[in-house]
PDB file of C-alpha atoms and ligand atoms in Angstrom:
ATOM      1  CA  UNK L   1    -120.888  83.994 -41.420  1.00  0.00           C
ATOM      2  CA  UNK L   2    -119.461  81.491 -43.731  1.00  0.00           C
ATOM      3  CA  UNK L   3    -121.282  78.066 -43.656  1.00  0.00           C
ATOM      4  CA  UNK L   4    -120.146  75.205 -41.350  1.00  0.00           C
ATOM      5  CA  UNK L   5    -117.696  72.740 -43.522  1.00  0.00           C
ATOM      6  CA  UNK L   6    -118.944  69.589 -44.397  1.00  0.00           C
ATOM      7  CA  UNK L   7    -116.233  67.928 -42.546  1.00  0.00           C
ATOM      8  CA  UNK L   8    -117.400  69.709 -39.578  1.00  0.00           C
ATOM      9  CA  UNK L   9    -120.784  69.121 -39.798  1.00  0.00           C
ATOM     10  CA  UNK L  10    -120.419  65.714 -40.115  1.00  0.00           C
ATOM     11  CA  UNK L  11    -118.192  65.537 -37.194  1.00  0.00           C
ATOM     12  CA  UNK L  12    -120.855  67.324 -35.348  1.00  0.00           C
ATOM     13  CA  UNK L  13    -123.617  64.903 -36.422  1.00  0.00           C
ATOM     14  CA  UNK L  14    -121.520  62.210 -35.222  1.00  0.00           C
ATOM     15  CA  UNK L  15    -121.319  63.912 -31.611  1.00  0.00           C
ATOM     16  CA  UNK L  16    -125.067  64.300 -31.277  1.00  0.00           C
ATOM     17  CA  UNK L  17    -125.499  60.463 -31.862  1.00  0.00           C
ATOM     18  CA  UNK L  18    -122.110  60.005 -29.425  1.00  0.00           C
ATOM     19  CA  UNK L  19    -123.854  62.322 -26.634  1.00  0.00           C
ATOM     20  CA  UNK L  20    -127.106  60.085 -26.893  1.00  0.00           C
ATOM     21  CA  UNK L  21    -125.019  57.180 -26.673  1.00  0.00           C
ATOM     22  CA  UNK L  22    -123.309  58.413 -23.752  1.00  0.00           C
ATOM     23  CA  UNK L  23    -126.836  58.914 -22.277  1.00  0.00           C
ATOM     24  CA  UNK L  24    -127.701  55.385 -23.061  1.00  0.00           C
ATOM     25  CA  UNK L  25    -124.687  54.092 -21.353  1.00  0.00           C
ATOM     26  CA  UNK L  26    -125.346  56.167 -18.117  1.00  0.00           C
ATOM     27  CA  UNK L  27    -128.863  55.020 -18.123  1.00  0.00           C
ATOM     28  CA  UNK L  28    -127.762  51.141 -18.352  1.00  0.00           C
ATOM     29  CA  UNK L  29    -125.358  52.038 -15.674  1.00  0.00           C
ATOM     30  CA  UNK L  30    -128.290  53.540 -13.419  1.00  0.00           C
ATOM     31  CA  UNK L  31    -130.331  50.456 -14.071  1.00  0.00           C
ATOM     32  CA  UNK L  32    -127.201  48.233 -13.206  1.00  0.00           C
ATOM     33  CA  UNK L  33    -126.716  49.702 -10.202  1.00  0.00           C
ATOM     34  CA  UNK L  34    -130.576  49.922  -9.050  1.00  0.00           C
ATOM     35  CA  UNK L  35    -130.508  46.339  -9.832  1.00  0.00           C
ATOM     36  CA  UNK L  36    -128.154  46.210  -6.746  1.00  0.00           C
ATOM     37  CA  UNK L  37    -129.882  48.503  -4.665  1.00  0.00           C
ATOM     38  CA  UNK L  38    -127.595  51.135  -4.648  1.00  0.00           C
ATOM     39  CA  UNK L  39    -130.326  53.645  -5.105  1.00  0.00           C
ATOM     40  CA  UNK L  40    -128.126  57.005  -4.687  1.00  0.00           C
ATOM     41  CA  UNK L  41    -125.515  55.571  -7.091  1.00  0.00           C
ATOM     42  CA  UNK L  42    -128.578  55.104  -9.783  1.00  0.00           C
ATOM     43  CA  UNK L  43    -129.951  58.309  -9.149  1.00  0.00           C
ATOM     44  CA  UNK L  44    -126.504  59.918 -10.266  1.00  0.00           C
ATOM     45  CA  UNK L  45    -126.251  58.546 -13.267  1.00  0.00           C
ATOM     46  CA  UNK L  46    -129.818  58.973 -14.335  1.00  0.00           C
ATOM     47  CA  UNK L  47    -128.995  62.606 -13.715  1.00  0.00           C
ATOM     48  CA  UNK L  48    -125.937  62.214 -15.633  1.00  0.00           C
ATOM     49  CA  UNK L  49    -127.693  60.434 -18.696  1.00  0.00           C
ATOM     50  CA  UNK L  50    -130.505  63.392 -18.508  1.00  0.00           C
ATOM     51  CA  UNK L  51    -127.278  65.679 -18.864  1.00  0.00           C
ATOM     52  CA  UNK L  52    -125.795  63.898 -21.933  1.00  0.00           C
ATOM     53  CA  UNK L  53    -129.323  64.618 -23.846  1.00  0.00           C
ATOM     54  CA  UNK L  54    -128.748  68.281 -22.901  1.00  0.00           C
ATOM     55  CA  UNK L  55    -125.262  68.044 -24.667  1.00  0.00           C
ATOM     56  CA  UNK L  56    -126.722  66.167 -27.594  1.00  0.00           C
ATOM     57  CA  UNK L  57    -129.478  69.096 -28.080  1.00  0.00           C
ATOM     58  CA  UNK L  58    -126.990  71.867 -27.686  1.00  0.00           C
ATOM     59  CA  UNK L  59    -124.927  70.504 -30.779  1.00  0.00           C
ATOM     60  CA  UNK L  60    -128.351  69.932 -32.650  1.00  0.00           C
ATOM     61  CA  UNK L  61    -129.909  73.100 -31.750  1.00  0.00           C
ATOM     62  CA  UNK L  62    -126.362  74.722 -33.005  1.00  0.00           C
ATOM     63  CA  UNK L  63    -126.744  73.360 -36.693  1.00  0.00           C
ATOM     64  CA  UNK L  64    -130.208  74.647 -36.720  1.00  0.00           C
ATOM     65  CA  UNK L  65    -128.960  77.964 -35.788  1.00  0.00           C
ATOM     66  CA  UNK L  66    -126.588  77.449 -38.547  1.00  0.00           C
ATOM     67  CA  UNK L  67    -129.328  76.778 -40.982  1.00  0.00           C
ATOM     68  CA  UNK L  68    -128.149  72.959 -41.226  1.00  0.00           C
ATOM     69  CA  UNK L  69    -130.536  69.939 -40.766  1.00  0.00           C
ATOM     70  CA  UNK L  70    -129.221  67.653 -38.058  1.00  0.00           C
ATOM     71  CA  UNK L  71    -128.642  64.100 -39.578  1.00  0.00           C
ATOM     72  CA  UNK L  72    -129.502  61.470 -36.558  1.00  0.00           C
ATOM     73  CA  UNK L  73    -127.512  58.257 -36.572  1.00  0.00           C
ATOM     74  CA  UNK L  74    -128.009  55.003 -35.135  1.00  0.00           C
ATOM     75  CA  UNK L  75    -127.373  54.858 -31.423  1.00  0.00           C
ATOM     76  CA  UNK L  76    -125.652  51.717 -30.384  1.00  0.00           C
ATOM     77  CA  UNK L  77    -126.785  49.632 -27.295  1.00  0.00           C
ATOM     78  CA  UNK L  78    -124.303  49.869 -24.252  1.00  0.00           C
ATOM     79  CA  UNK L  79    -122.258  46.718 -23.120  1.00  0.00           C
ATOM     80  CA  UNK L  80    -123.773  46.006 -19.575  1.00  0.00           C
ATOM     81  CA  UNK L  81    -121.219  43.214 -18.625  1.00  0.00           C
ATOM     82  CA  UNK L  82    -119.963  45.023 -15.667  1.00  0.00           C
ATOM     83  CA  UNK L  83    -118.491  43.420 -12.555  1.00  0.00           C
ATOM     84  CA  UNK L  84    -119.397  45.628 -10.087  1.00  0.00           C
ATOM     85  CA  UNK L  85    -119.158  49.198  -8.865  1.00  0.00           C
ATOM     86  CA  UNK L  86    -115.483  49.956  -9.495  1.00  0.00           C
ATOM     87  CA  UNK L  87    -115.885  48.694 -12.962  1.00  0.00           C
ATOM     88  CA  UNK L  88    -118.799  50.888 -13.878  1.00  0.00           C
ATOM     89  CA  UNK L  89    -117.004  53.879 -12.483  1.00  0.00           C
ATOM     90  CA  UNK L  90    -113.928  52.767 -14.465  1.00  0.00           C
ATOM     91  CA  UNK L  91    -115.560  52.625 -17.615  1.00  0.00           C
ATOM     92  CA  UNK L  92    -117.483  56.029 -16.938  1.00  0.00           C
ATOM     93  CA  UNK L  93    -114.268  57.688 -16.488  1.00  0.00           C
ATOM     94  CA  UNK L  94    -112.743  56.003 -19.534  1.00  0.00           C
ATOM     95  CA  UNK L  95    -115.826  57.010 -21.589  1.00  0.00           C
ATOM     96  CA  UNK L  96    -115.555  60.789 -20.526  1.00  0.00           C
ATOM     97  CA  UNK L  97    -111.835  60.601 -21.425  1.00  0.00           C
ATOM     98  CA  UNK L  98    -112.958  59.264 -24.842  1.00  0.00           C
ATOM     99  CA  UNK L  99    -115.571  62.046 -25.276  1.00  0.00           C
ATOM    100  CA  UNK L 100    -112.927  64.715 -24.504  1.00  0.00           C
ATOM    101  CA  UNK L 101    -110.663  63.346 -27.196  1.00  0.00           C
ATOM    102  CA  UNK L 102    -113.879  63.642 -29.896  1.00  0.00           C
ATOM    103  CA  UNK L 103    -114.598  67.391 -28.960  1.00  0.00           C
ATOM    104  CA  UNK L 104    -110.939  68.320 -29.332  1.00  0.00           C
ATOM    105  CA  UNK L 105    -110.881  66.875 -32.877  1.00  0.00           C
ATOM    106  CA  UNK L 106    -114.008  68.778 -33.517  1.00  0.00           C
ATOM    107  CA  UNK L 107    -111.864  71.967 -32.080  1.00  0.00           C
ATOM    108  CA  UNK L 108    -109.311  71.004 -34.456  1.00  0.00           C
ATOM    109  CA  UNK L 109    -111.530  70.827 -37.447  1.00  0.00           C
ATOM    110  CA  UNK L 110    -113.210  74.344 -36.444  1.00  0.00           C
ATOM    111  CA  UNK L 111    -109.700  75.741 -36.088  1.00  0.00           C
ATOM    112  CA  UNK L 112    -108.660  74.626 -39.558  1.00  0.00           C
ATOM    113  CA  UNK L 113    -111.964  76.163 -40.993  1.00  0.00           C
ATOM    114  CA  UNK L 114    -111.396  79.399 -39.150  1.00  0.00           C
ATOM    115  CA  UNK L 115    -115.213  78.645 -38.311  1.00  0.00           C
ATOM    116  CA  UNK L 116    -115.019  80.956 -34.886  1.00  0.00           C
ATOM    117  CA  UNK L 117    -118.935  80.491 -34.306  1.00  0.00           C
ATOM    118  CA  UNK L 118    -118.329  76.657 -34.210  1.00  0.00           C
ATOM    119  CA  UNK L 119    -115.253  77.191 -32.155  1.00  0.00           C
ATOM    120  CA  UNK L 120    -117.218  79.132 -29.518  1.00  0.00           C
ATOM    121  CA  UNK L 121    -119.594  76.672 -29.057  1.00  0.00           C
ATOM    122  CA  UNK L 122    -117.225  73.868 -29.018  1.00  0.00           C
ATOM    123  CA  UNK L 123    -115.245  75.761 -26.189  1.00  0.00           C
ATOM    124  CA  UNK L 124    -118.501  75.135 -23.981  1.00  0.00           C
ATOM    125  CA  UNK L 125    -118.102  71.829 -24.363  1.00  0.00           C
ATOM    126  CA  UNK L 126    -114.169  71.824 -23.773  1.00  0.00           C
ATOM    127  CA  UNK L 127    -114.736  73.447 -20.494  1.00  0.00           C
ATOM    128  CA  UNK L 128    -117.709  71.098 -19.878  1.00  0.00           C
ATOM    129  CA  UNK L 129    -115.399  67.906 -20.240  1.00  0.00           C
ATOM    130  CA  UNK L 130    -112.640  69.060 -17.850  1.00  0.00           C
ATOM    131  CA  UNK L 131    -115.654  68.941 -15.180  1.00  0.00           C
ATOM    132  CA  UNK L 132    -116.934  65.701 -16.447  1.00  0.00           C
ATOM    133  CA  UNK L 133    -113.605  64.101 -16.455  1.00  0.00           C
ATOM    134  CA  UNK L 134    -112.725  65.220 -12.707  1.00  0.00           C
ATOM    135  CA  UNK L 135    -116.132  64.218 -11.489  1.00  0.00           C
ATOM    136  CA  UNK L 136    -115.863  60.612 -12.974  1.00  0.00           C
ATOM    137  CA  UNK L 137    -111.997  59.940 -11.681  1.00  0.00           C
ATOM    138  CA  UNK L 138    -113.118  61.508  -8.461  1.00  0.00           C
ATOM    139  CA  UNK L 139    -115.750  58.643  -8.414  1.00  0.00           C
ATOM    140  CA  UNK L 140    -113.315  55.838  -9.422  1.00  0.00           C
ATOM    141  CA  UNK L 141    -110.663  56.919  -6.890  1.00  0.00           C
ATOM    142  CA  UNK L 142    -113.426  56.762  -4.114  1.00  0.00           C
ATOM    143  CA  UNK L 143    -114.377  53.321  -5.369  1.00  0.00           C
ATOM    144  CA  UNK L 144    -110.858  51.901  -5.342  1.00  0.00           C
ATOM    145  CA  UNK L 145    -110.378  53.651  -1.555  1.00  0.00           C
ATOM    146  CA  UNK L 146    -113.637  51.703  -0.567  1.00  0.00           C
ATOM    147  CA  UNK L 147    -112.546  48.230  -2.408  1.00  0.00           C
ATOM    148  CA  UNK L 148    -115.881  46.885  -2.703  1.00  0.00           C
ATOM    149  CA  UNK L 149    -116.557  47.091   1.021  1.00  0.00           C
ATOM    150  CA  UNK L 150    -120.044  47.475   1.840  1.00  0.00           C
ATOM    151  CA  UNK L 151    -120.128  50.082   4.374  1.00  0.00           C
ATOM    152  CA  UNK L 152    -117.908  52.204   2.298  1.00  0.00           C
ATOM    153  CA  UNK L 153    -120.382  51.827  -0.620  1.00  0.00           C
ATOM    154  CA  UNK L 154    -123.302  52.749   1.564  1.00  0.00           C
ATOM    155  CA  UNK L 155    -121.813  55.841   2.284  1.00  0.00           C
ATOM    156  CA  UNK L 156    -120.885  56.509  -1.159  1.00  0.00           C
ATOM    157  CA  UNK L 157    -124.196  55.604  -2.423  1.00  0.00           C
ATOM    158  CA  UNK L 158    -125.682  58.331   0.160  1.00  0.00           C
ATOM    159  CA  UNK L 159    -123.476  60.826  -1.075  1.00  0.00           C
ATOM    160  CA  UNK L 160    -124.462  60.169  -4.735  1.00  0.00           C
ATOM    161  CA  UNK L 161    -128.011  60.347  -3.983  1.00  0.00           C
ATOM    162  CA  UNK L 162    -127.532  63.688  -2.730  1.00  0.00           C
ATOM    163  CA  UNK L 163    -126.478  65.227  -6.289  1.00  0.00           C
ATOM    164  CA  UNK L 164    -128.548  68.483  -6.716  1.00  0.00           C
ATOM    165  CA  UNK L 165    -127.614  69.567 -10.219  1.00  0.00           C
TER     166      UNK L 165
HETATM  167 MG1   MG C 201    -121.710  64.851 -22.938  1.00  0.00          MG
END
């Protein structure tokens, strides 16, 4: 198997950091929601944060498999100046769209390199992003529908607290 190109391994290393930054962002969102007594929403975002860590490790372990040493970058503190639930969900959705574009850049590089092993690994992320974007957009649309009405927020809080995966 031909080695991972420097450009692609740089990108994969940056993606490890980006996935940990996603985990950090979602944990901060969980804490913000917890502070407003939305226990179910906080639980949902904690689960989301856990999932992001598994994304980071998936790329991390792929680099190990390809006989490379992962380079762990600096994790930026998230901006936590949210105005409310809708603002949190809006940022979560925008964030997933950004992550998708980062994944597509990695795919483009792997294609240019004709690195089929990396492409196969990245395909999992392409599929995952479809789910992530859909999920966060659905939450945003529900929040827009509720428009900050307490009874609606409480129902959504309960629904999000029932997350099983
Ligand atoms: Mg992710």
